PDB file of C-alpha atoms in Angstrom:
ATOM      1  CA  UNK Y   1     144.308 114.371  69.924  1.00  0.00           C
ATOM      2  CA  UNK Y   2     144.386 116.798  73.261  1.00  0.00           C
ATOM      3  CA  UNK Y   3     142.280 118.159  75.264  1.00  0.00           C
ATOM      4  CA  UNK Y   4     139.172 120.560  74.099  1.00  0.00           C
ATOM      5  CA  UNK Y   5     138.239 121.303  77.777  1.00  0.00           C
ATOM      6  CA  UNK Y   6     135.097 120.112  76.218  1.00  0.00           C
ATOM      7  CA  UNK Y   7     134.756 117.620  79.158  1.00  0.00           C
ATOM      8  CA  UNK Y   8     131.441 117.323  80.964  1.00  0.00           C
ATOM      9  CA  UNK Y   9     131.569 119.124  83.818  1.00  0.00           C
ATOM     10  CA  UNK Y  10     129.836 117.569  86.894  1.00  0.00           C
ATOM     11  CA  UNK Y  11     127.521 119.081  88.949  1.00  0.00           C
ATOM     12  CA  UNK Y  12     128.435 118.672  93.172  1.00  0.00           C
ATOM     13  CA  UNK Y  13     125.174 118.379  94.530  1.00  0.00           C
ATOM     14  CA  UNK Y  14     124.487 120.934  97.716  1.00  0.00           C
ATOM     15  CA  UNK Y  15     124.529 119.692 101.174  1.00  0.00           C
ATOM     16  CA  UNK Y  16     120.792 120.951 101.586  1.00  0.00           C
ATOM     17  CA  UNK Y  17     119.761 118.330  98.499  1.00  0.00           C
ATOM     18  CA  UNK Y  18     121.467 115.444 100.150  1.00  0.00           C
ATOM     19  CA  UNK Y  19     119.842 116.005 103.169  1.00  0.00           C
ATOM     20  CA  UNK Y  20     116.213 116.112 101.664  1.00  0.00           C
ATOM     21  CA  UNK Y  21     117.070 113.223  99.674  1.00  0.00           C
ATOM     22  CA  UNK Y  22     118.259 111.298 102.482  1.00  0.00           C
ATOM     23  CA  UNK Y  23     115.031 112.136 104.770  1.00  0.00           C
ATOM     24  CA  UNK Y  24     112.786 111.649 101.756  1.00  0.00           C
ATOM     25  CA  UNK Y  25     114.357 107.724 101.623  1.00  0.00           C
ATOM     26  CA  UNK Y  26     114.019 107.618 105.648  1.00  0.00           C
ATOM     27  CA  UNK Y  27     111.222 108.514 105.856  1.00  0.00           C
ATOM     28  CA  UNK Y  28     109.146 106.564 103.037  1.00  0.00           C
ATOM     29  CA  UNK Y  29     111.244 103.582 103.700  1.00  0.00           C
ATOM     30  CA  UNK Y  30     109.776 103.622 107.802  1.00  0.00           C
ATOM     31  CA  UNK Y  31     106.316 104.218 106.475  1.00  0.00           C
ATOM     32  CA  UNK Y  32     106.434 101.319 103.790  1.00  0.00           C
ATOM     33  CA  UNK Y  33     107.983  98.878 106.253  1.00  0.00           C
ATOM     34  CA  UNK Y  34     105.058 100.288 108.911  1.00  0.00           C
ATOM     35  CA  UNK Y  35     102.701  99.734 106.309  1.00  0.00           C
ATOM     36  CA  UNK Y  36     103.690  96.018 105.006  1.00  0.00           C
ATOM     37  CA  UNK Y  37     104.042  95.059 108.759  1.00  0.00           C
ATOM     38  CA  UNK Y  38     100.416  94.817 108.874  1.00  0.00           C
ATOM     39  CA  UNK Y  39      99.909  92.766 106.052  1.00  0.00           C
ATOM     40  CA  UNK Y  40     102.975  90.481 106.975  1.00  0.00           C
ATOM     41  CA  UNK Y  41     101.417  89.592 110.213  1.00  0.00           C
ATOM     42  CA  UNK Y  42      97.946  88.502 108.707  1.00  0.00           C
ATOM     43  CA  UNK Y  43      99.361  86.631 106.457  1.00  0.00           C
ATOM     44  CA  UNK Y  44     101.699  84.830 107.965  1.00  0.00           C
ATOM     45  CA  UNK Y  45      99.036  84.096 110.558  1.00  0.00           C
ATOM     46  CA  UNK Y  46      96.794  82.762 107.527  1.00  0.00           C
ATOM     47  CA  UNK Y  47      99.356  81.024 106.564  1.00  0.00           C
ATOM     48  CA  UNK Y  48      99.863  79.177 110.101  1.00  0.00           C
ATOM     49  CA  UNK Y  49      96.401  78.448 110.453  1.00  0.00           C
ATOM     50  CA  UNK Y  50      96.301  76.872 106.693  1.00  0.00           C
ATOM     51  CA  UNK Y  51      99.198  74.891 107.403  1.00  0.00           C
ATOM     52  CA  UNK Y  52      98.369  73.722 110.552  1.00  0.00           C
ATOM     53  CA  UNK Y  53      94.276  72.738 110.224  1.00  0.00           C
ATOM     54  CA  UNK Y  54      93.788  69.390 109.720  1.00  0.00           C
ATOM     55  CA  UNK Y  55      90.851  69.838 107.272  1.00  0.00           C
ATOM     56  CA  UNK Y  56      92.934  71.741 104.482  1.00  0.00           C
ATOM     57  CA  UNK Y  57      94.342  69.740 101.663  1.00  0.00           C
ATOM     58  CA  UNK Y  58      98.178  69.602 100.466  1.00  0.00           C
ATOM     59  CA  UNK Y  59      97.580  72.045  97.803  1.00  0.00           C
ATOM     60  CA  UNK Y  60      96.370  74.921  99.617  1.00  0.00           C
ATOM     61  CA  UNK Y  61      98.482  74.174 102.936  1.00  0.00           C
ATOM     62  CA  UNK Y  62     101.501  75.048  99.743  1.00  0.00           C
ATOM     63  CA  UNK Y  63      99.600  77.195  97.408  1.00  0.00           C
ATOM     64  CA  UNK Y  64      97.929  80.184  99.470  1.00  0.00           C
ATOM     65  CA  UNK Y  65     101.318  80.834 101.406  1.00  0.00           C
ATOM     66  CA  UNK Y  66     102.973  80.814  98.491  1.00  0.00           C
ATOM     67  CA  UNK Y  67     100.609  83.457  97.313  1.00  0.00           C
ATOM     68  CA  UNK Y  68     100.476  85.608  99.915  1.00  0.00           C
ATOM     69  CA  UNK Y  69     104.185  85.526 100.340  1.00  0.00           C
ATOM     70  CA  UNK Y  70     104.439  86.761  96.153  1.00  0.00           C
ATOM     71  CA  UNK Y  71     102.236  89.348  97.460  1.00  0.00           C
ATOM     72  CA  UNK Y  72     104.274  90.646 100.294  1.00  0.00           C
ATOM     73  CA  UNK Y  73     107.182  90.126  98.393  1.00  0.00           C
ATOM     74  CA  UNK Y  74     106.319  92.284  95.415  1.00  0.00           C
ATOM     75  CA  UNK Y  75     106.597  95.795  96.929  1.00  0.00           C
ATOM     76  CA  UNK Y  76     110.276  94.463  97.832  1.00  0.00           C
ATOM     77  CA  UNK Y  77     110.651  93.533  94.067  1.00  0.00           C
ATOM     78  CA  UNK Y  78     109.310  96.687  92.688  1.00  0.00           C
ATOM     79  CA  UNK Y  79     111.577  98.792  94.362  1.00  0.00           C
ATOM     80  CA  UNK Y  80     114.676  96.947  93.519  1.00  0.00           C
ATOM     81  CA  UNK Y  81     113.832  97.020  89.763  1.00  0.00           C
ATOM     82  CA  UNK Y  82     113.143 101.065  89.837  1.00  0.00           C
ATOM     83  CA  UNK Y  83     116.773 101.435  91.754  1.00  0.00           C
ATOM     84  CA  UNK Y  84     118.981  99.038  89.599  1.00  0.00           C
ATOM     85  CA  UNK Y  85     117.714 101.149  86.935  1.00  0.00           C
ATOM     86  CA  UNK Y  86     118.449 104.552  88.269  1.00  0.00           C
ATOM     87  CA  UNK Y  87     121.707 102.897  88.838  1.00  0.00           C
ATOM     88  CA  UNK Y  88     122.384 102.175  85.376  1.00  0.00           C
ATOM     89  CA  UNK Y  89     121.423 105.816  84.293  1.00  0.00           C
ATOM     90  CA  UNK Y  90     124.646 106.882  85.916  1.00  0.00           C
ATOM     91  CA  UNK Y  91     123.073 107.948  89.281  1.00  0.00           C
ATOM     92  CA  UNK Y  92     124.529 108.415  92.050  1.00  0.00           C
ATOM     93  CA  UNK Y  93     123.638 105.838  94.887  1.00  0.00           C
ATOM     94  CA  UNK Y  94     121.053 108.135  97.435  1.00  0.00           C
ATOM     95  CA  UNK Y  95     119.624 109.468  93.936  1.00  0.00           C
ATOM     96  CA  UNK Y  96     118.941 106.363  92.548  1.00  0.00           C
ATOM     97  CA  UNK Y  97     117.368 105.828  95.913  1.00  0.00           C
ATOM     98  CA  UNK Y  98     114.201 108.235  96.017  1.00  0.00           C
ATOM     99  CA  UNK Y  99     112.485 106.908  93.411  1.00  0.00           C
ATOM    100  CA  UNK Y 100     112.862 103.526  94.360  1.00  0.00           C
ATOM    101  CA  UNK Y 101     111.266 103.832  97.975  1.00  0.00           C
ATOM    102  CA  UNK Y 102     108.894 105.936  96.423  1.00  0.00           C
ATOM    103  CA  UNK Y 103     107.991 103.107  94.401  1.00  0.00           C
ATOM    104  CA  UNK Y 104     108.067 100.708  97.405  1.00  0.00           C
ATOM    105  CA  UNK Y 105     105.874 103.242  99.470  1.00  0.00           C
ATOM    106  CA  UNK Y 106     103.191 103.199  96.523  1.00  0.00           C
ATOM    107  CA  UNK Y 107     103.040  99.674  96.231  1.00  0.00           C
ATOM    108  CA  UNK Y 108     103.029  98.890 100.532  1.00  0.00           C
ATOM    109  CA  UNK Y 109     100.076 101.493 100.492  1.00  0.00           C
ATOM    110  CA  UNK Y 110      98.068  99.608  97.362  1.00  0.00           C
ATOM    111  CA  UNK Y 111      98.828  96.150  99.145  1.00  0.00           C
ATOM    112  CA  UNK Y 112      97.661  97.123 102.587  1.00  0.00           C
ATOM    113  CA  UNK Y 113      94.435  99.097 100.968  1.00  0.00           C
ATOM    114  CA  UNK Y 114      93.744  95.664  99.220  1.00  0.00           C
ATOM    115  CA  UNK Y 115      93.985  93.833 102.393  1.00  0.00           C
ATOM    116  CA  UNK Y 116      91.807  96.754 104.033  1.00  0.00           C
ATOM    117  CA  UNK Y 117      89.252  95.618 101.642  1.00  0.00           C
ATOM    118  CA  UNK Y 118      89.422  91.676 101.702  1.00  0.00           C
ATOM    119  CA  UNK Y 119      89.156  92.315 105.449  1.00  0.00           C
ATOM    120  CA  UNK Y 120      85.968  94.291 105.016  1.00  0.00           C
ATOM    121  CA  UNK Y 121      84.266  92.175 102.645  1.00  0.00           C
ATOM    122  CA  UNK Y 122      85.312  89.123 104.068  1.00  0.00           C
ATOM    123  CA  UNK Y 123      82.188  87.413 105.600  1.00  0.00           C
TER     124      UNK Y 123
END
């Protein structure tokens, strides 16, 4: 058979769109990284302590790190999932992108709003 010029016809994207794409991943990515910093440092100074007090037992000198690190972790996770599958839709690379550090921007600001509360709460 030949060709029916019925081909799909891709669309070049603007200059203007891969610019706002491009600060739209800069600039969620810095505030998501900014926002997980926080909870990085108190729990990895939880952690520390736990490990390192001599009236904790073996499990949670292992287990609560381990938590906390699933929990800092998870944002990280998230984000990769959302982009590996805007990959496989045929995406290009900084389109895939956006929604995936949307997604990790969402899920830094619900972790450090849950550590916002522990903190509060925590007598």
């Amino acid at each position: 058979m030949g060709y029916s010029g019925t081909a799909e016809v891709r669309r070049e994207r603007t200059r203007a769109e891969r610019l706002t794409e491009g600060l739209t991943v800069a600039v969620a990515s810095l505030l998501s990284f900014v926002l997980l910093a926080g909870p990085a440092v108190v729990f990895g100074t939880t952690a520390w302590h736990l490990v390192t007090d001599t009236g904790t037992t073996a499990f949670g000198r292992l287990s609560v790190p381990a938590i906390l690190l699933v929990l800092l972790a998870l944002p990280l996770v998230s984000a990769r999932v959302v982009f590996r599958l805007g990959r496989r839709g045929g995406r290009e690379r900084l389109t895939a992108a956006v929604p995936a550090v949307l997604t990790l921007l969402g899920a830094s600001v619900v972790l450090f709003a849950a550590l916002c509360l522990i903190v509060v709460y925590t007598d």
